[in-house]
Amino acid sequence: MEKWYLMTIVVLIGLTVRWTVSLNSYSGAGKPPMFGDYEAQRHWQEITFNLPVKQWYFNSSDNNLQYWGLDYPPLTAYHSLLCAYVAKFINPDWIALHTSRGYESQAHKLFMRTTVLIADLLIYIPAVVLYCCSLKDISTKKKIANALCILLYPGLILIDYGHFQNIYNSVSLGFALWGVLGVSCDWDLLGSLAFCLAINYKQMELYHSLPFFCFLLGKCFKKGLKGKGFVLLVKLACTVVASFVLCWLPFFTEREQTLQVLRRLFPVDRGLFEDKVANIWCSFNVFLKIRDILPRHIQLIMSFCFTFLSLLPACIKLTLQPSSKGFRLTLVSCALSFFLFSFQVHEKSILLVSLPVCLVLSEIPFMSTWFLLVSTFSLLPLLLKDELLMPSVVTTMAFFIACVTSFSIFEKTSEEELQLKSFSISVRKYLPCFTFLSRMIQYLFLISVITMVLLTLMTVTLDPPQKLPDLFSVLVCFVSCLNFLFFLVYFNIIIMWDSKSGRNQKKIS
Amino acid sequence: MDVGPRLKAWKPRSNHQMVVCIHHSTDFEVHRNWLAITHSLPISQWYYEATSEWTLDYPPFFAWFEYILSHVAKYFDQEMLNVRNLNYSSSRTLLFQRFSVIFMDVLFVYAVHECCKCIDGKKVGKELTEKPKFILSVLLLWNFGLLIVDHIHFQYNGFLFGLMLLSIARLFQKRHMEGAFFFAVLLHFKHIYLYVAPAYGVYLLRSYCFTANKPDGSIRWNSFSFVRVISLGLVVFLVSALSLGPFLALNQLPQVFSRLFPFKRGLCHAYWAPNFWALYNALDKVLSVIGLKLKFLDPNNIPKASMTSGLVQQFQHTVLPSVTPLTTLICTLIAILPSIFCLWFKPQGPRGFLRCLTLCALSSFMFGWHVHEKAILLAILPMSLLSVQKAGDASIFLILTTTGHYSLFPLLFTAPELPIKILLMLLFTIYSISSLKTLFRKEKPLFNWMETFYLLGLGPLEVCCEFVFPFTSWKVKYPFLPLLLTSVYCAVGITYAWFKLYVSVLIDPPVGKTKKQ
């Protein structure tokens, strides 16, 4: 690639922004007794380093699970162990059993931030760069611009480098991205291996698992289940099983171990949702307190049914007509359904939706940019709590400017470019006056952005009334949820009408 | 067309907002103190106040500038405006100070926009990113040195350089009066720009006051225009009167000047700026060590300070003769003179002026008294304008900027800043080298093997100084070694760039001849 230097510069810009954000405060800084996610990550290093593997997930006198117990899959634990060895080398106090609780210092912060940066540099960033280079049908300049926008996406930067999530999102998302890359370049085995690693790093990656499954299954069907397709299916199954067994090896020795890890991973008893999250249940909660009315198992079944129903059409479509583009779109809609309807969702899980949206950025720039802005906005209450207002505003503006300049998104709002052509054609068969779609979307964008800006300003400047101390964060969640619902509908529409447009184009050509 | 880079340029500037919490350089306190002085004291006290050690030592316009700022500052935090509140800092104070720099950068951005208009776009490529104008605007707006000095270390260089670039742009646009006006104003903001004043003076006299040339390019004495001289003089006089007048009326002029030109400080700063004197000091040190080894020198006669550390203000030479302010002044003048002669006898229009200006800035950086490493920006920024027009200049520019910027590294010395400075430096260096290479890809390569080797050497140097050295036993014994190495290594590069630029200016044929050819 003759423009390699521009790509280097893009990566360097991404790194610089990441590091500048990381100079800010993190979650739970100086807030005993529980501190925050930063402390959780440090605590895991302490646990994994000092205790034998068998005790990692069990409550004991040395391992109080109430105090940031390990609740992520084995790969996270291994990663913590690795970091712990480095920490031990630099300063053993950082991971001393019991005594290091709530340890905070400038040097330690620097160390933790560096671990994130290194993980990011090794896994996420190369995946993004490779992904952008592998895109077809667009110019080199567009590829580089695309990489810049993805690397500048503020949500991920702010959560990983500002808030410091108790799990490195860039690792799990990076693995998932390697998976996407592998699967869409027809290196199916490598892709599924990478994706298994992602799941074993963070169980939330299950949001992405159905599209992967359907896409690979669809590929097998396409090759014919009696010949090559079957071979592929067997190979894939072996890869998945093997990688899972490898990751879980220390925990497969005893039944109780495996069950305990699973119990820690899927804490069903923690309720339908926690805190304020921009999904259906939390927003619905404003009108009706579902959590108090319905028993827990009904909640579970209900959320399962809703999730399943909402992602079913897209998945069936993908299985029947597997295509790279359809795969990425299905990733978006599935993750979004999970985020909106499933049980026990965190506000940070929106990143799992944002990643696939980043992947369609070059195809549907207008809608993707809009979505990514909303997703960052939905994290506002969390970021405010961590005193990350300034970096959030700055990175969001930088991201927005980058998107506007590199994709000129405001000129790409015709039905054709929003991928809604075939949809509106089919609607017009019944409603001939249905011509205002693109105009309507532009207005919706305007309204949405104005609401977001106003709400941000209000949250920052006004004090909420005493009766409703959470007024603004609930409003933020509610508004984001409405936006997300709209996006769910939109993405499902373009998935369902996708191939028809392809057929139409063929007819035309 | 320039909107893209300009918008992008705001990014780093605003991103450095996020650095707010970590760095408190002394310059923060300096400017806070000046805000307090100008806000709470009458004018007659401004240049006498000495509660803080950071007394007001900039010309009056800058004091007025601080005065205006202080009236905004009082809405942020009243406490920072108290003269007795030494080393006061609060998050609001920091926020205000950072924002004031960012706000003043608007002028810089405007100046860059004006400069880009003056660049002749003869090599118009297809793509925006390959146009000289685009490259120039990125080179100026993303300038690593300016970014770290203004937005991390904290100073108000952005708008001062904005004024300078604006006056240069005006000279390019043949609006000489405006150019002279802006430069006069600039001089009364910060007197370090006196270094480049000879270039301005001679250029305006030669190319503006003399309205015509003989066919061979030499001067036509009867074309002298008195009106132009008088109007120029009037502009300069009025600006100076506005600035110094009040202090003349108060009979404080000697006090003001004694504050502006303190010769009590040493030859070099604590960290040697990478100039001729750094090489001189290093040579002295090497000679004294050799002398001691070979028993030519008596250890008892050697001043203690010079052997234990390079970090003392008063560096005493042991072997070579000590340097006085007068010596440096004479050296500087001698170094500047040839370029001035060139400007007078071989006028090459605004381009020649720009080269002379760069040379003046570089020469005074090389030989000046108590030069600060930040002064290298004075040469780098005007040189950027030259670099996009000619391959030869581009190669000199790249050597100069890369070494000059690297020599700024010791300004940021805390661990959290380390990745930032390295990343930003890489960003700027990679961009400048590769974009200029693409721009001049049809001409001969920009660097020869020696230059490439030298520039690549900066990498290992950085690794040694900041990653390896702190873990060695020398850290206690010779704590000054990394700084010494950095400054000597960079001094070599900057001296080379200065020399090469001088040679190219001296042997360059005048415009008239090139046209004939």
Coordinates of C-alpha atoms in Angstrom, one line a residue, chain B residues 206 213-219 341-349 351-352 355 390 503-517:
Chain B
R206 CA 15.8 47.4 0.4
N213 CA 16.3 47.8 -9.2
K214 CA 18.9 48.0 -12.0
P215 CA 18.6 45.3 -14.6
D216 CA 21.4 43.3 -13.0
G217 CA 19.5 43.2 -9.7
S218 CA 21.7 45.7 -7.9
I219 CA 20.3 48.7 -6.2
F341 CA 24.4 41.2 3.2
C342 CA 22.8 38.6 1.0
L343 CA 19.4 40.1 1.5
W344 CA 20.8 43.5 0.6
F345 CA 22.9 42.6 -2.4
K346 CA 20.9 39.7 -3.8
P347 CA 17.3 40.5 -3.2
Q348 CA 15.1 37.6 -4.0
G349 CA 11.8 38.9 -3.0
R351 CA 11.4 34.2 -0.3
G352 CA 14.9 35.6 0.2
R355 CA 15.4 32.6 4.3
K390 CA 12.0 23.6 -2.7
V503 CA 25.7 27.6 2.3
S504 CA 22.6 27.3 0.2
V505 CA 21.7 31.0 0.7
L506 CA 25.2 32.2 -0.1
I507 CA 25.6 30.2 -3.3
D508 CA 22.1 30.6 -4.5
P509 CA 22.1 32.8 -7.6
P510 CA 20.0 36.0 -7.5
V511 CA 16.6 35.9 -9.0
G512 CA 17.5 37.9 -12.1
K513 CA 20.1 35.4 -13.2
T514 CA 17.9 32.3 -12.7
K515 CA 15.3 34.0 -14.8
K516 CA 17.8 34.5 -17.6
Q517 CA 18.8 30.9 -17.4

